[in-house]
Amino acid sequence: MKGIKHIIFDLGGVILNINYQLTYNAFAALGVKDFTSLYNQFTLSNLFGDLETGKIGKEDFLTAMQQHVPEGTTDQQIIDAWNAMLLDFPLRRLQILQQLRQHYGLYLLSNTNAIHMDAFNNILQQSRSIPSLADFFDKVYYSHLIGLRKPEKEAYQLVLEENGLQPSETLFIDDTLPNIEGAKLVGLETIHLIPPKTIADIFR
């Protein structure tokens, strides 16, 4: 951490526990035969890519998804299946963020969408009585609100430029290798968080 003044965190798999398989299973249970052809962590279809960059909103997404689910499936069932991947915020990770914020500028850069944002903030409220993940950071950047996704270099540059951060003084932590490689291209220091390692193993 020598020379580091700021830390940019990814969300899913770093702060929030996630399990993509639960969403695959949930859509399969609804009768979607091959949800993985529509979505996976690394290659998004246009529908999910557009949702994550804010080109379409919740209602447009649900309308499109109705074409892939059996007749009679409700919008809420689609939302619940889509949110099934979102698990919990381990208390230790939140404590680490609070401790780090006393010494570093903290930022969040997440590829996410409006449906998930509502859901994970609700998880945080229900489990920790904290209304928003933004409470832990100097500023949060969600792909659907900024119109940019990692590993696009413009996503990292936006965080750096808006906050006057020097890449060499800024650490980026993510669990996805392409996102780490994208961060390196703009000069960020990086930690590739490979499971089962967590931020609790890095910041003791």
Coordinates of C-alpha atoms in Angstrom, one line a residue:
M1 CA 0.0 0.0 0.0
K2 CA 3.0 2.3 -0.1
G3 CA 2.2 5.4 -2.0
I4 CA -1.5 4.5 -2.3
K5 CA -3.9 7.3 -1.4
H6 CA -7.1 6.1 -2.9
I7 CA -8.9 2.7 -3.5
I8 CA -11.5 1.9 -6.1
F9 CA -13.5 -1.2 -5.2
D10 CA -15.6 -3.5 -7.4
L11 CA -18.9 -4.6 -5.8
G12 CA -20.0 -8.1 -6.7
G13 CA -17.6 -10.8 -5.5
V14 CA -15.5 -8.2 -3.6
I15 CA -17.9 -6.5 -1.1
L16 CA -21.2 -8.2 -1.9
N17 CA -21.3 -12.0 -2.1
I18 CA -22.8 -13.2 -5.4
N19 CA -23.6 -16.5 -7.0
Y20 CA -24.5 -16.3 -10.7
Q21 CA -25.6 -20.0 -10.7
L22 CA -28.6 -19.1 -8.5
T23 CA -29.9 -16.7 -11.2
Y24 CA -29.3 -19.4 -13.9
N25 CA -31.2 -21.9 -11.7
A26 CA -34.0 -19.4 -11.0
F27 CA -34.6 -18.8 -14.7
A28 CA -34.4 -22.5 -15.4
A29 CA -37.1 -23.0 -12.8
L30 CA -39.3 -20.5 -14.6
G31 CA -38.9 -22.5 -17.8
V32 CA -36.2 -20.6 -19.6
K33 CA -34.3 -23.4 -21.3
D34 CA -30.9 -21.7 -21.9
F35 CA -30.5 -18.5 -19.9
T36 CA -26.7 -18.8 -20.2
S37 CA -27.1 -18.1 -23.9
L38 CA -28.6 -14.7 -23.0
Y39 CA -26.3 -13.8 -20.1
N40 CA -23.1 -14.7 -18.4
Q41 CA -20.6 -12.8 -16.4
F42 CA -18.2 -12.3 -19.3
T43 CA -20.2 -12.0 -22.5
L44 CA -23.4 -10.0 -22.2
S45 CA -26.1 -10.1 -24.8
N46 CA -27.3 -6.7 -26.1
L47 CA -30.2 -6.8 -23.7
F48 CA -28.1 -7.1 -20.6
G49 CA -25.4 -4.9 -21.9
D50 CA -28.0 -2.2 -22.6
L51 CA -29.4 -2.6 -19.1
E52 CA -26.0 -2.3 -17.5
T53 CA -25.2 0.9 -19.4
G54 CA -28.6 2.5 -18.9
K55 CA -29.6 2.4 -22.5
I56 CA -32.8 0.7 -21.4
G57 CA -34.6 0.8 -18.1
K58 CA -36.4 -1.7 -15.9
E59 CA -39.7 -1.6 -17.8
D60 CA -38.0 -2.2 -21.2
F61 CA -35.9 -5.0 -19.7
L62 CA -39.0 -6.7 -18.3
T63 CA -40.9 -6.4 -21.6
A64 CA -37.9 -7.9 -23.5
M65 CA -37.6 -10.7 -21.0
Q66 CA -41.3 -11.6 -21.3
Q67 CA -40.4 -12.9 -24.8
H68 CA -38.0 -15.5 -23.2
V69 CA -40.2 -16.8 -20.4
P70 CA -43.4 -19.0 -20.5
E71 CA -46.7 -17.2 -20.8
G72 CA -48.1 -16.2 -17.5
T73 CA -44.8 -15.4 -15.9
T74 CA -45.1 -12.2 -13.9
D75 CA -42.7 -9.3 -13.9
Q76 CA -42.0 -9.9 -10.2
Q77 CA -40.9 -13.5 -10.9
I78 CA -38.5 -12.2 -13.5
I79 CA -37.1 -9.6 -11.1
D80 CA -36.8 -12.2 -8.3
A81 CA -34.9 -14.6 -10.6
W82 CA -32.6 -11.8 -11.8
N83 CA -31.9 -10.8 -8.3
A84 CA -31.3 -14.4 -7.1
M85 CA -27.5 -14.0 -7.6
L86 CA -27.3 -11.2 -4.9
L87 CA -26.5 -12.7 -1.5
D88 CA -25.2 -10.8 1.5
F89 CA -22.7 -8.2 2.7
P90 CA -20.4 -9.8 5.2
L91 CA -20.0 -7.6 8.3
R92 CA -16.2 -7.8 8.3
R93 CA -16.1 -6.3 4.8
L94 CA -18.2 -3.4 5.7
Q95 CA -16.1 -2.8 8.8
I96 CA -13.0 -2.8 6.6
L97 CA -14.5 -0.1 4.4
Q98 CA -15.2 2.0 7.4
Q99 CA -11.6 1.6 8.7
L100 CA -10.0 2.3 5.3
R101 CA -12.1 5.4 4.8
Q102 CA -10.3 7.0 7.7
H103 CA -7.0 6.8 5.8
Y104 CA -7.9 6.6 2.1
G105 CA -10.3 8.0 -0.5
L106 CA -12.7 5.2 -1.3
Y107 CA -14.7 4.8 -4.5
L108 CA -16.9 2.2 -5.9
L109 CA -17.0 1.2 -9.6
S110 CA -19.5 -1.4 -10.4
N111 CA -21.0 -3.0 -13.5
T112 CA -24.6 -3.1 -12.4
N113 CA -28.2 -2.1 -13.2
A114 CA -31.2 -0.3 -11.7
I115 CA -32.9 -3.6 -10.6
H116 CA -29.8 -4.9 -8.8
M117 CA -29.0 -1.5 -7.3
D118 CA -32.5 -1.4 -5.6
A119 CA -32.1 -5.0 -4.5
F120 CA -28.6 -4.8 -3.0
N121 CA -29.4 -1.5 -1.2
N122 CA -32.5 -3.3 0.2
I123 CA -30.3 -6.2 1.4
L124 CA -28.1 -3.7 3.1
Q125 CA -31.0 -1.9 4.7
Q126 CA -32.6 -5.2 5.9
S127 CA -29.5 -6.8 7.2
R128 CA -27.4 -3.9 8.5
S129 CA -30.0 -1.0 8.8
I130 CA -27.9 1.0 6.3
P131 CA -29.9 2.6 3.5
S132 CA -27.3 2.8 0.8
L133 CA -23.9 1.4 -0.1
A134 CA -22.9 5.0 -0.9
D135 CA -22.6 5.6 2.8
F136 CA -19.2 3.7 2.7
F137 CA -17.6 5.7 -0.1
D138 CA -16.6 9.2 -1.1
K139 CA -18.4 8.5 -4.4
V140 CA -20.0 5.5 -6.1
Y141 CA -20.1 4.9 -9.9
Y142 CA -22.7 2.5 -11.3
S143 CA -22.4 1.5 -14.9
H144 CA -26.1 2.1 -15.7
L145 CA -25.9 5.6 -14.3
I146 CA -22.6 6.6 -16.0
G147 CA -23.2 4.8 -19.3
L148 CA -19.8 3.0 -19.1
R149 CA -18.8 -0.5 -18.2
K150 CA -15.6 -2.0 -17.1
P151 CA -13.2 -2.9 -18.7
E152 CA -13.7 0.1 -21.0
K153 CA -10.9 2.5 -20.1
E154 CA -13.3 5.4 -20.1
A155 CA -15.0 4.0 -17.0
Y156 CA -11.8 4.1 -15.0
Q157 CA -10.8 7.5 -16.4
L158 CA -14.1 9.0 -15.3
V159 CA -13.5 8.1 -11.7
L160 CA -9.9 9.4 -11.9
E161 CA -10.7 12.6 -13.6
E162 CA -13.8 13.6 -11.6
N163 CA -11.9 13.2 -8.4
G164 CA -8.5 14.4 -9.4
L165 CA -6.8 11.0 -8.7
Q166 CA -3.4 10.0 -9.9
P167 CA -3.4 6.4 -11.3
S168 CA -0.1 5.6 -9.6
E169 CA -1.6 6.6 -6.2
T170 CA -4.8 4.6 -6.8
L171 CA -5.5 1.0 -6.1
F172 CA -8.2 -0.9 -8.0
I173 CA -9.6 -4.2 -6.6
D174 CA -11.8 -6.5 -8.7
D175 CA -12.4 -10.2 -8.9
T176 CA -12.7 -10.3 -12.8
L177 CA -9.4 -10.5 -14.8
P178 CA -10.6 -8.5 -17.8
N179 CA -11.5 -5.6 -15.4
I180 CA -8.1 -5.8 -13.8
E181 CA -6.4 -5.7 -17.2
G182 CA -8.5 -2.7 -18.2
A183 CA -7.5 -0.9 -15.1
K184 CA -3.8 -1.5 -15.7
L185 CA -4.1 0.1 -19.2
V186 CA -4.9 3.4 -17.5
G187 CA -2.0 3.1 -15.0
L188 CA -3.9 2.0 -11.9
E189 CA -2.3 -0.2 -9.3
T190 CA -4.4 -3.4 -9.1
I191 CA -5.2 -6.4 -7.0
H192 CA -7.0 -9.3 -8.7
L193 CA -9.1 -10.9 -5.9
I194 CA -9.3 -14.6 -6.7
P195 CA -11.7 -16.7 -4.6
P196 CA -11.6 -17.8 -1.9
K197 CA -9.4 -14.8 -1.0
T198 CA -11.4 -11.8 0.2
I199 CA -10.6 -8.3 1.2
A200 CA -10.4 -9.5 4.7
D201 CA -7.2 -11.4 3.6
I202 CA -5.7 -8.2 2.2
F203 CA -6.6 -5.7 4.9
R204 CA -6.1 -7.5 8.2

